[in-house]
Amino acid sequence: MAETSIGTLAKPIPETPTDRDYQAQGDRPLIAALADPLALFNDWLADAKAAEISDANAMALATVDTDGFPDVRIVLLKDFSAAGFTFYTNHDSAKGRQLDGQGKAAVNFHWKSLARQVRIRGTVRRGDPADADAYFATRARDSQIGAWASHQSRALPDREALLARHTLLTDLYREEDTIPRPPHWGGYILEPVQIEFWQDQAYRLHDRVTYTRAPETGWAHERLNP
């Protein structure tokens, strides 16, 4: 079989919008720059929950390893407050090691149906184990067992090995009413120093509002060029 050059492939990349496309799209309302970015985030997340097909709380989490190489993956936001944005994972995973090692991260929410993004950067710390216990108790039983079965980010010889561990642990806990949280699994809290809200606008003249937090004065915001 002749080798196919990438140059000969029909690449499924969407075409650039035409003038007519932009006119049909129209201008969206500008971002309402509230004094508190968390209040604005709460409003946007509520809109996303109503509009998105699934996982409106999904966010891309960016971290950096010891060599300075970035990593990014999707995780789920589980709580947010003035203290920060909380998510859960395996502490021994690649992201867990990078979060513990660097202490900084960024996340991005992209709600395609609303043509909105929120980018957040800040410092990271482990959450309270008691909060992790409480959240772990709400997970489906098989998901709880999965947290024990998966040696996350480590090499897996085959799928059967993972399923075998899951079966073994299912049998081990079969008579137990509750499954304890693994000691290597818990929460992280991203404490934001910067939050940016992005709203798509026609002709790439997007609307951007960035909030920056200063220890003494709190949140200040400004609009940015697209």
CSV table of C-alpha atoms in Angstrom, one decimal:
chain,number,residue,atom,x,y,z
A,1,MET,CA,0.0,0.0,0.0
A,2,ALA,CA,1.4,3.4,-1.0
A,3,GLU,CA,2.1,5.7,1.9
A,4,THR,CA,-0.3,8.7,2.0
A,5,SER,CA,1.2,12.1,2.5
A,6,ILE,CA,-0.5,14.3,5.0
A,7,GLY,CA,-0.6,16.9,2.3
A,8,THR,CA,-3.0,14.7,0.2
A,9,LEU,CA,-5.5,14.2,3.1
A,10,ALA,CA,-8.8,15.9,3.2
A,11,LYS,CA,-8.4,17.7,6.6
A,12,PRO,CA,-11.7,18.2,8.4
A,13,ILE,CA,-10.9,21.7,9.5
A,14,PRO,CA,-13.9,24.1,9.6
A,15,GLU,CA,-13.8,27.0,7.1
A,16,THR,CA,-13.3,30.5,8.3
A,17,PRO,CA,-16.6,32.3,8.8
A,18,THR,CA,-17.8,34.4,5.9
A,19,ASP,CA,-19.2,37.9,6.1
A,20,ARG,CA,-22.7,36.4,5.9
A,21,ASP,CA,-21.9,34.1,8.8
A,22,TYR,CA,-20.8,36.9,11.0
A,23,GLN,CA,-23.8,39.0,10.1
A,24,ALA,CA,-26.1,36.1,10.9
A,25,GLN,CA,-24.3,35.7,14.3
A,26,GLY,CA,-24.8,39.3,15.2
A,27,ASP,CA,-23.2,41.0,18.2
A,28,ARG,CA,-23.7,39.5,21.7
A,29,PRO,CA,-24.2,41.6,24.8
A,30,LEU,CA,-20.9,42.8,26.3
A,31,ILE,CA,-19.7,41.2,29.5
A,32,ALA,CA,-21.3,42.7,32.6
A,33,ALA,CA,-18.2,43.5,34.6
A,34,LEU,CA,-19.4,42.9,38.1
A,35,ALA,CA,-17.3,43.9,41.1
A,36,ASP,CA,-17.0,40.3,42.2
A,37,PRO,CA,-15.7,37.9,39.6
A,38,LEU,CA,-17.0,34.9,41.5
A,39,ALA,CA,-20.5,36.3,41.2
A,40,LEU,CA,-20.0,36.6,37.4
A,41,PHE,CA,-18.6,33.1,37.3
A,42,ASN,CA,-21.6,31.8,39.1
A,43,ASP,CA,-23.9,33.4,36.6
A,44,TRP,CA,-21.9,32.1,33.7
A,45,LEU,CA,-21.8,28.5,35.1
A,46,ALA,CA,-25.5,28.6,35.6
A,47,ASP,CA,-26.0,29.6,32.0
A,48,ALA,CA,-23.6,26.8,30.9
A,49,LYS,CA,-25.4,24.2,33.0
A,50,ALA,CA,-28.7,25.1,31.2
A,51,ALA,CA,-27.1,25.2,27.7
A,52,GLU,CA,-24.4,22.5,27.6
A,53,ILE,CA,-25.2,18.9,26.7
A,54,SER,CA,-23.1,17.5,29.5
A,55,ASP,CA,-20.4,18.4,32.0
A,56,ALA,CA,-20.8,22.2,32.2
A,57,ASN,CA,-18.2,22.0,35.1
A,58,ALA,CA,-15.5,20.5,32.8
A,59,MET,CA,-12.3,22.5,32.7
A,60,ALA,CA,-8.9,22.1,31.1
A,61,LEU,CA,-6.3,22.0,33.8
A,62,ALA,CA,-2.8,23.1,32.9
A,63,THR,CA,0.3,22.2,34.9
A,64,VAL,CA,4.1,22.1,34.4
A,65,ASP,CA,6.5,19.3,35.2
A,66,THR,CA,10.0,19.6,36.6
A,67,ASP,CA,11.5,20.1,33.1
A,68,GLY,CA,9.3,23.0,32.4
A,69,PHE,CA,7.1,21.0,30.0
A,70,PRO,CA,3.3,21.9,30.2
A,71,ASP,CA,0.6,19.3,30.5
A,72,VAL,CA,-3.1,19.9,30.1
A,73,ARG,CA,-6.1,17.6,30.6
A,74,ILE,CA,-9.8,17.8,31.4
A,75,VAL,CA,-11.0,17.6,35.0
A,76,LEU,CA,-14.3,18.5,36.8
A,77,LEU,CA,-14.9,21.4,39.0
A,78,LYS,CA,-16.6,20.2,42.2
A,79,ASP,CA,-16.8,23.4,44.3
A,80,PHE,CA,-15.9,27.1,44.3
A,81,SER,CA,-15.9,29.8,46.9
A,82,ALA,CA,-13.8,32.8,48.0
A,83,ALA,CA,-11.2,30.2,49.0
A,84,GLY,CA,-10.8,28.9,45.5
A,85,PHE,CA,-11.8,26.3,42.9
A,86,THR,CA,-11.9,22.7,44.1
A,87,PHE,CA,-11.3,19.5,42.0
A,88,TYR,CA,-10.3,16.0,43.0
A,89,THR,CA,-7.7,13.5,41.6
A,90,ASN,CA,-5.0,10.9,42.4
A,91,HIS,CA,-2.1,12.6,44.3
A,92,ASP,CA,0.3,10.1,42.8
A,93,SER,CA,-0.8,10.9,39.2
A,94,ALA,CA,1.3,13.0,36.8
A,95,LYS,CA,-1.0,16.0,37.5
A,96,GLY,CA,-0.9,15.4,41.3
A,97,ARG,CA,2.9,15.3,41.3
A,98,GLN,CA,3.1,18.5,39.2
A,99,LEU,CA,0.5,20.3,41.4
A,100,ASP,CA,2.4,19.3,44.5
A,101,GLY,CA,5.7,20.1,43.0
A,102,GLN,CA,5.0,23.5,41.4
A,103,GLY,CA,2.1,24.8,43.5
A,104,LYS,CA,0.7,26.7,40.5
A,105,ALA,CA,-1.8,25.9,37.8
A,106,ALA,CA,-4.3,27.3,35.3
A,107,VAL,CA,-7.7,26.2,34.2
A,108,ASN,CA,-9.9,27.0,31.2
A,109,PHE,CA,-13.7,26.6,30.9
A,110,HIS,CA,-14.9,26.6,27.3
A,111,TRP,CA,-18.7,26.6,26.8
A,112,LYS,CA,-19.0,26.2,23.0
A,113,SER,CA,-22.8,26.5,22.9
A,114,LEU,CA,-22.5,30.0,24.6
A,115,ALA,CA,-19.3,31.0,22.8
A,116,ARG,CA,-17.7,31.8,26.2
A,117,GLN,CA,-14.5,31.0,28.0
A,118,VAL,CA,-13.2,31.6,31.5
A,119,ARG,CA,-9.5,31.4,32.2
A,120,ILE,CA,-8.1,31.2,35.8
A,121,ARG,CA,-4.6,31.2,37.1
A,122,GLY,CA,-3.4,30.9,40.6
A,123,THR,CA,-1.7,29.0,43.3
A,124,VAL,CA,-2.6,25.4,44.3
A,125,ARG,CA,-2.8,23.6,47.6
A,126,ARG,CA,-4.3,20.3,48.8
A,127,GLY,CA,-7.8,20.5,50.2
A,128,ASP,CA,-9.0,19.4,53.7
A,129,PRO,CA,-9.0,15.6,53.9
A,130,ALA,CA,-12.4,15.8,55.6
A,131,ASP,CA,-13.9,17.5,52.6
A,132,ALA,CA,-12.4,14.8,50.4
A,133,ASP,CA,-13.9,12.2,52.6
A,134,ALA,CA,-17.3,13.8,52.3
A,135,TYR,CA,-17.1,14.1,48.5
A,136,PHE,CA,-15.8,10.6,48.0
A,137,ALA,CA,-18.8,9.2,49.9
A,138,THR,CA,-21.1,10.7,47.3
A,139,ARG,CA,-19.4,9.0,44.4
A,140,ALA,CA,-20.9,5.9,42.8
A,141,ARG,CA,-19.6,2.7,44.4
A,142,ASP,CA,-17.9,1.5,41.2
A,143,SER,CA,-16.2,4.9,40.9
A,144,GLN,CA,-15.0,4.6,44.5
A,145,ILE,CA,-13.5,1.2,43.7
A,146,GLY,CA,-12.0,2.6,40.5
A,147,ALA,CA,-10.1,5.2,42.6
A,148,TRP,CA,-8.4,2.2,44.4
A,149,ALA,CA,-7.9,0.1,41.3
A,150,SER,CA,-6.2,2.7,39.1
A,151,HIS,CA,-2.5,3.3,39.5
A,152,GLN,CA,-3.1,6.6,37.6
A,153,SER,CA,-0.5,7.7,35.1
A,154,ARG,CA,1.6,4.5,35.5
A,155,ALA,CA,2.2,2.0,32.7
A,156,LEU,CA,-0.6,-0.5,32.2
A,157,PRO,CA,0.3,-3.9,30.6
A,158,ASP,CA,-3.2,-4.4,29.3
A,159,ARG,CA,-6.8,-3.5,30.0
A,160,GLU,CA,-7.4,-6.8,31.6
A,161,ALA,CA,-5.0,-6.0,34.4
A,162,LEU,CA,-7.0,-3.0,35.4
A,163,LEU,CA,-10.3,-4.8,35.2
A,164,ALA,CA,-8.8,-7.7,37.3
A,165,ARG,CA,-7.9,-5.2,40.0
A,166,HIS,CA,-11.3,-3.7,39.9
A,167,THR,CA,-12.9,-7.1,40.3
A,168,LEU,CA,-10.6,-8.1,43.1
A,169,LEU,CA,-11.4,-4.9,45.0
A,170,THR,CA,-15.1,-5.3,44.3
A,171,ASP,CA,-15.0,-8.7,46.0
A,172,LEU,CA,-12.9,-7.4,48.8
A,173,TYR,CA,-15.4,-4.7,49.7
A,174,ARG,CA,-18.5,-6.7,48.8
A,175,GLU,CA,-19.6,-7.0,52.5
A,176,GLU,CA,-18.7,-3.5,53.4
A,177,ASP,CA,-21.4,-0.8,53.6
A,178,THR,CA,-18.9,2.0,52.8
A,179,ILE,CA,-15.7,2.1,50.9
A,180,PRO,CA,-13.0,4.3,52.5
A,181,ARG,CA,-11.2,7.0,50.5
A,182,PRO,CA,-7.8,6.0,49.3
A,183,PRO,CA,-5.0,7.9,51.0
A,184,HIS,CA,-3.5,8.8,47.6
A,185,TRP,CA,-6.8,10.4,46.4
A,186,GLY,CA,-8.0,13.9,47.4
A,187,GLY,CA,-8.8,17.4,46.6
A,188,TYR,CA,-6.9,20.4,45.3
A,189,ILE,CA,-7.9,24.1,45.6
A,190,LEU,CA,-6.8,26.6,43.0
A,191,GLU,CA,-6.7,30.0,44.6
A,192,PRO,CA,-7.0,32.5,41.8
A,193,VAL,CA,-4.9,35.5,41.3
A,194,GLN,CA,-6.3,36.2,37.8
A,195,ILE,CA,-9.7,35.4,36.2
A,196,GLU,CA,-10.5,36.3,32.6
A,197,PHE,CA,-13.9,36.2,31.0
A,198,TRP,CA,-14.1,35.9,27.2
A,199,GLN,CA,-17.2,36.4,25.0
A,200,ASP,CA,-17.2,35.7,21.3
A,201,GLN,CA,-18.1,38.7,19.1
A,202,ALA,CA,-18.5,39.0,15.3
A,203,TYR,CA,-15.4,39.5,13.1
A,204,ARG,CA,-13.1,38.3,15.9
A,205,LEU,CA,-13.6,41.5,17.9
A,206,HIS,CA,-14.1,39.5,21.0
A,207,ASP,CA,-14.9,41.0,24.5
A,208,ARG,CA,-12.5,40.2,27.3
A,209,VAL,CA,-12.6,41.3,30.9
A,210,THR,CA,-9.7,40.4,33.2
A,211,TYR,CA,-9.8,40.5,37.0
A,212,THR,CA,-6.6,40.6,39.0
A,213,ARG,CA,-6.4,40.2,42.7
A,214,ALA,CA,-4.1,42.3,44.9
A,215,PRO,CA,-3.6,41.2,48.6
A,216,GLU,CA,-4.2,44.7,49.9
A,217,THR,CA,-7.0,46.0,47.6
A,218,GLY,CA,-8.8,42.9,46.4
A,219,TRP,CA,-10.1,42.5,42.8
A,220,ALA,CA,-9.6,45.0,40.1
A,221,HIS,CA,-10.8,44.6,36.5
A,222,GLU,CA,-10.1,45.9,33.1
A,223,ARG,CA,-11.1,45.2,29.5
A,224,LEU,CA,-8.5,43.9,27.1
A,225,ASN,CA,-8.1,44.0,23.4
A,226,PRO,CA,-9.3,40.7,21.7
